PDB file of C-alpha atoms in Angstrom:
ATOM      1  CA  MET A   1      -9.683 -19.597 144.829  1.00  0.00           C
ATOM      2  CA  THR A   2      -5.953 -19.574 144.059  1.00  0.00           C
ATOM      3  CA  ILE A   3      -3.481 -16.943 145.194  1.00  0.00           C
ATOM      4  CA  ASN A   4      -3.298 -15.720 141.615  1.00  0.00           C
ATOM      5  CA  SER A   5      -7.074 -15.298 141.284  1.00  0.00           C
ATOM      6  CA  LYS A   6      -7.270 -13.388 144.590  1.00  0.00           C
ATOM      7  CA  LYS A   7      -4.890 -10.777 143.207  1.00  0.00           C
ATOM      8  CA  ALA A   8      -6.867 -10.643 139.963  1.00  0.00           C
ATOM      9  CA  VAL A   9      -9.674  -8.770 141.718  1.00  0.00           C
ATOM     10  CA  SER A  10      -7.776  -5.484 141.344  1.00  0.00           C
ATOM     11  CA  CYS A  11      -6.527  -6.168 137.804  1.00  0.00           C
ATOM     12  CA  PRO A  12      -7.732  -4.645 134.540  1.00  0.00           C
ATOM     13  CA  PRO A  13     -10.394  -6.792 132.810  1.00  0.00           C
ATOM     14  CA  GLU A  14      -7.950  -7.729 130.033  1.00  0.00           C
ATOM     15  CA  VAL A  15      -5.649  -9.222 132.646  1.00  0.00           C
ATOM     16  CA  LYS A  16      -8.419 -10.956 134.601  1.00  0.00           C
ATOM     17  CA  SER A  17      -9.363 -12.947 131.515  1.00  0.00           C
ATOM     18  CA  LEU A  18      -5.824 -14.377 131.334  1.00  0.00           C
ATOM     19  CA  ILE A  19      -5.386 -15.420 134.965  1.00  0.00           C
ATOM     20  CA  ASN A  20      -6.777 -18.933 134.479  1.00  0.00           C
ATOM     21  CA  ILE A  21      -4.879 -19.429 131.218  1.00  0.00           C
ATOM     22  CA  PHE A  22      -1.536 -18.486 132.794  1.00  0.00           C
ATOM     23  CA  SER A  23      -2.073 -19.904 136.267  1.00  0.00           C
ATOM     24  CA  GLY A  24       1.634 -20.011 137.112  1.00  0.00           C
ATOM     25  CA  VAL A  25       2.190 -16.359 136.218  1.00  0.00           C
ATOM     26  CA  SER A  26       1.389 -13.659 138.744  1.00  0.00           C
ATOM     27  CA  ALA A  27      -1.440 -11.279 137.990  1.00  0.00           C
ATOM     28  CA  ALA A  28       0.955  -8.452 138.819  1.00  0.00           C
ATOM     29  CA  LEU A  29       3.366  -9.588 136.104  1.00  0.00           C
ATOM     30  CA  VAL A  30       0.616  -9.833 133.478  1.00  0.00           C
ATOM     31  CA  THR A  31      -0.599  -6.386 134.550  1.00  0.00           C
ATOM     32  CA  ARG A  32       2.914  -4.981 134.057  1.00  0.00           C
ATOM     33  CA  ILE A  33       2.923  -6.371 130.518  1.00  0.00           C
ATOM     34  CA  PHE A  34      -0.550  -4.968 129.837  1.00  0.00           C
ATOM     35  CA  GLU A  35       0.472  -1.546 131.146  1.00  0.00           C
ATOM     36  CA  ARG A  36       3.724  -1.785 129.140  1.00  0.00           C
ATOM     37  CA  LYS A  37       5.834  -1.343 132.256  1.00  0.00           C
ATOM     38  CA  LEU A  38       7.708  -4.647 132.103  1.00  0.00           C
ATOM     39  CA  LYS A  39      11.501  -4.447 132.058  1.00  0.00           C
ATOM     40  CA  ALA A  40      13.489  -7.009 130.085  1.00  0.00           C
ATOM     41  CA  ALA A  41      15.250  -8.221 133.240  1.00  0.00           C
ATOM     42  CA  GLU A  42      11.860  -9.292 134.637  1.00  0.00           C
ATOM     43  CA  ILE A  43      11.493 -12.066 132.052  1.00  0.00           C
ATOM     44  CA  ILE A  44      13.050 -14.427 134.629  1.00  0.00           C
ATOM     45  CA  ARG A  45       9.819 -14.073 136.618  1.00  0.00           C
ATOM     46  CA  PHE A  46       8.194 -16.348 134.029  1.00  0.00           C
ATOM     47  CA  LYS A  47      10.398 -19.187 135.232  1.00  0.00           C
ATOM     48  CA  GLU A  48       8.199 -22.020 136.449  1.00  0.00           C
ATOM     49  CA  LYS A  49       7.996 -22.171 140.204  1.00  0.00           C
ATOM     50  CA  SER A  50       6.870 -24.801 142.637  1.00  0.00           C
ATOM     51  CA  VAL A  51       3.330 -24.636 143.993  1.00  0.00           C
ATOM     52  CA  THR A  52       4.518 -22.990 147.217  1.00  0.00           C
ATOM     53  CA  GLU A  53       6.342 -20.281 145.273  1.00  0.00           C
ATOM     54  CA  LEU A  54       3.534 -19.404 142.879  1.00  0.00           C
ATOM     55  CA  ASP A  55       2.750 -15.711 142.731  1.00  0.00           C
ATOM     56  CA  GLN A  56       5.421 -14.831 145.273  1.00  0.00           C
ATOM     57  CA  GLU A  57       8.280 -12.652 144.175  1.00  0.00           C
ATOM     58  CA  ASP A  58      11.836 -13.695 144.935  1.00  0.00           C
ATOM     59  CA  ARG A  59      12.951 -11.670 147.910  1.00  0.00           C
ATOM     60  CA  VAL A  60      16.043 -11.105 149.996  1.00  0.00           C
ATOM     61  CA  PHE A  61      16.407  -9.618 153.461  1.00  0.00           C
ATOM     62  CA  ARG A  62      17.887  -6.161 153.786  1.00  0.00           C
ATOM     63  CA  ILE A  63      18.837  -4.611 157.095  1.00  0.00           C
ATOM     64  CA  THR A  64      19.084  -0.853 156.977  1.00  0.00           C
ATOM     65  CA  GLU A  65      21.620   1.187 158.923  1.00  0.00           C
ATOM     66  CA  SER A  66      19.005   3.562 160.312  1.00  0.00           C
ATOM     67  CA  GLY A  67      16.904   2.012 163.006  1.00  0.00           C
ATOM     68  CA  GLY A  68      17.878  -1.569 162.241  1.00  0.00           C
ATOM     69  CA  THR A  69      14.642  -2.220 160.352  1.00  0.00           C
ATOM     70  CA  VAL A  70      14.266  -5.313 158.242  1.00  0.00           C
ATOM     71  CA  GLY A  71      12.716  -4.987 154.836  1.00  0.00           C
ATOM     72  CA  PHE A  72      12.352  -6.932 151.636  1.00  0.00           C
ATOM     73  CA  LYS A  73      13.455  -6.168 148.145  1.00  0.00           C
ATOM     74  CA  LYS A  74      13.341  -8.119 144.915  1.00  0.00           C
ATOM     75  CA  ALA A  75      16.359 -10.263 144.272  1.00  0.00           C
ATOM     76  CA  ALA A  76      18.075  -9.338 141.032  1.00  0.00           C
ATOM     77  CA  ALA A  77      18.489 -12.117 138.514  1.00  0.00           C
ATOM     78  CA  SER A  78      22.021 -13.422 138.332  1.00  0.00           C
ATOM     79  CA  PRO A  79      23.717 -15.135 135.379  1.00  0.00           C
ATOM     80  CA  GLU A  80      23.342 -18.447 137.226  1.00  0.00           C
ATOM     81  CA  ASP A  81      19.550 -18.046 137.164  1.00  0.00           C
ATOM     82  CA  TRP A  82      19.638 -18.432 133.379  1.00  0.00           C
ATOM     83  CA  GLY A  83      21.576 -21.701 133.478  1.00  0.00           C
ATOM     84  CA  SER A  84      24.227 -22.899 131.063  1.00  0.00           C
ATOM     85  CA  SER A  85      21.944 -23.281 128.039  1.00  0.00           C
ATOM     86  CA  PRO A  86      19.190 -21.200 126.413  1.00  0.00           C
ATOM     87  CA  GLN A  87      16.403 -23.448 127.734  1.00  0.00           C
ATOM     88  CA  ILE A  88      15.365 -21.347 130.762  1.00  0.00           C
ATOM     89  CA  TRP A  89      15.504 -18.063 128.825  1.00  0.00           C
ATOM     90  CA  THR A  90      13.568 -19.582 125.924  1.00  0.00           C
ATOM     91  CA  ASN A  91      10.852 -20.999 128.194  1.00  0.00           C
ATOM     92  CA  CYS A  92      10.488 -17.676 130.023  1.00  0.00           C
ATOM     93  CA  PHE A  93      10.435 -15.675 126.805  1.00  0.00           C
ATOM     94  CA  LEU A  94       7.869 -17.983 125.170  1.00  0.00           C
ATOM     95  CA  ALA A  95       5.560 -17.628 128.188  1.00  0.00           C
ATOM     96  CA  TYR A  96       5.994 -13.846 127.955  1.00  0.00           C
ATOM     97  CA  LEU A  97       5.322 -14.010 124.219  1.00  0.00           C
ATOM     98  CA  ALA A  98       2.096 -15.958 124.792  1.00  0.00           C
ATOM     99  CA  VAL A  99       0.853 -13.243 127.160  1.00  0.00           C
ATOM    100  CA  VAL A 100       1.837 -10.544 124.652  1.00  0.00           C
ATOM    101  CA  GLY A 101      -0.068 -12.427 121.953  1.00  0.00           C
ATOM    102  CA  TYR A 102      -3.235 -12.632 124.020  1.00  0.00           C
ATOM    103  CA  LEU A 103      -3.060  -8.983 125.035  1.00  0.00           C
ATOM    104  CA  PHE A 104      -1.863  -7.220 121.892  1.00  0.00           C
ATOM    105  CA  SER A 105      -2.144  -9.395 118.764  1.00  0.00           C
ATOM    106  CA  GLU A 106      -5.285  -7.707 117.430  1.00  0.00           C
ATOM    107  CA  LYS A 107      -3.945  -4.178 117.761  1.00  0.00           C
ATOM    108  CA  TYR A 108      -0.318  -5.050 116.932  1.00  0.00           C
ATOM    109  CA  PRO A 109      -0.369  -8.082 114.595  1.00  0.00           C
ATOM    110  CA  LYS A 110       3.371  -7.838 113.823  1.00  0.00           C
ATOM    111  CA  ALA A 111       4.485  -7.924 117.467  1.00  0.00           C
ATOM    112  CA  VAL A 112       4.448 -11.697 117.972  1.00  0.00           C
ATOM    113  CA  PRO A 113       6.126 -12.585 114.649  1.00  0.00           C
ATOM    114  CA  SER A 114       8.793  -9.949 115.329  1.00  0.00           C
ATOM    115  CA  LEU A 115       9.451 -11.331 118.814  1.00  0.00           C
ATOM    116  CA  LEU A 116       9.643 -14.857 117.381  1.00  0.00           C
ATOM    117  CA  MET A 117      12.338 -13.629 114.988  1.00  0.00           C
ATOM    118  CA  PHE A 118      14.111 -12.129 118.013  1.00  0.00           C
ATOM    119  CA  ILE A 119      14.065 -15.551 119.711  1.00  0.00           C
ATOM    120  CA  MET A 120      15.583 -17.088 116.579  1.00  0.00           C
ATOM    121  CA  GLN A 121      18.407 -14.520 116.632  1.00  0.00           C
ATOM    122  CA  ILE A 122      19.138 -15.173 120.297  1.00  0.00           C
ATOM    123  CA  LEU A 123      19.196 -18.936 119.717  1.00  0.00           C
ATOM    124  CA  ASP A 124      21.597 -18.394 116.792  1.00  0.00           C
ATOM    125  CA  PHE A 125      23.888 -16.385 119.095  1.00  0.00           C
ATOM    126  CA  ALA A 126      23.686 -19.210 121.634  1.00  0.00           C
ATOM    127  CA  GLN A 127      25.206 -21.585 119.072  1.00  0.00           C
ATOM    128  CA  THR A 128      28.191 -19.286 118.554  1.00  0.00           C
ATOM    129  CA  TYR A 129      28.854 -17.741 121.963  1.00  0.00           C
ATOM    130  CA  GLN A 130      29.049 -19.125 125.483  1.00  0.00           C
ATOM    131  CA  TRP A 131      25.494 -18.857 126.742  1.00  0.00           C
ATOM    132  CA  SER A 132      25.774 -17.856 130.381  1.00  0.00           C
ATOM    133  CA  GLU A 133      28.431 -15.186 129.900  1.00  0.00           C
ATOM    134  CA  ALA A 134      27.464 -13.446 126.681  1.00  0.00           C
ATOM    135  CA  VAL A 135      23.995 -14.155 125.421  1.00  0.00           C
ATOM    136  CA  PRO A 136      21.536 -13.292 128.253  1.00  0.00           C
ATOM    137  CA  PRO A 137      22.965  -9.769 128.718  1.00  0.00           C
ATOM    138  CA  LEU A 138      22.760  -9.209 124.959  1.00  0.00           C
ATOM    139  CA  ALA A 139      19.197 -10.560 124.882  1.00  0.00           C
ATOM    140  CA  HIS A 140      18.133  -8.353 127.794  1.00  0.00           C
ATOM    141  CA  ASN A 141      19.717  -5.218 126.363  1.00  0.00           C
ATOM    142  CA  PHE A 142      18.161  -5.688 122.953  1.00  0.00           C
ATOM    143  CA  HIS A 143      14.796  -6.701 124.405  1.00  0.00           C
ATOM    144  CA  GLN A 144      14.810  -3.597 126.607  1.00  0.00           C
ATOM    145  CA  TYR A 145      15.481  -1.521 123.486  1.00  0.00           C
ATOM    146  CA  ILE A 146      12.469  -3.175 121.816  1.00  0.00           C
ATOM    147  CA  LEU A 147      10.333  -2.460 124.892  1.00  0.00           C
ATOM    148  CA  ASP A 148      11.448   1.177 124.914  1.00  0.00           C
ATOM    149  CA  LYS A 149      11.330   1.922 121.183  1.00  0.00           C
ATOM    150  CA  GLY A 150       9.399  -0.871 119.457  1.00  0.00           C
ATOM    151  CA  GLU A 151       5.805  -1.346 118.421  1.00  0.00           C
ATOM    152  CA  LEU A 152       4.658  -2.108 121.969  1.00  0.00           C
ATOM    153  CA  SER A 153       6.435   0.809 123.620  1.00  0.00           C
ATOM    154  CA  THR A 154       4.347   3.328 125.500  1.00  0.00           C
ATOM    155  CA  ASP A 155       5.410   5.879 122.885  1.00  0.00           C
ATOM    156  CA  ASN A 156       3.191   4.150 120.304  1.00  0.00           C
TER     157      ASN A 156
END
């Protein structure tokens, strides 16, 4: 049993059925997509990881002032995480799109084609503007808008 399948025990049935298909993606991440709680900045979590990193979130140490306790928190994605070309973002977004397709294509048949058009727009921007400085923030802001107001938002 893999780390990912152990966590699948507490997942919704729709997520459990995808665990073997998306073995490099954490069950928690797929659950966040299913529950429509994913934030655009989390797309980086679809970045392929080594076997030892699978299903473990990126973490940094934090020492608090009160009591000197040590805790963990998620490391925020930095511009360097996206690289100097659209390849990492595109790979992450396509993996996300595949999960969205499996989970929502029957109920929302326009979601995947619309997100594919979004990818095309971002790749067009990448040909005009410097990738690492301008395009990922634009992509994240617009994607967050889609998550908040689009067909797959929790408002629909």
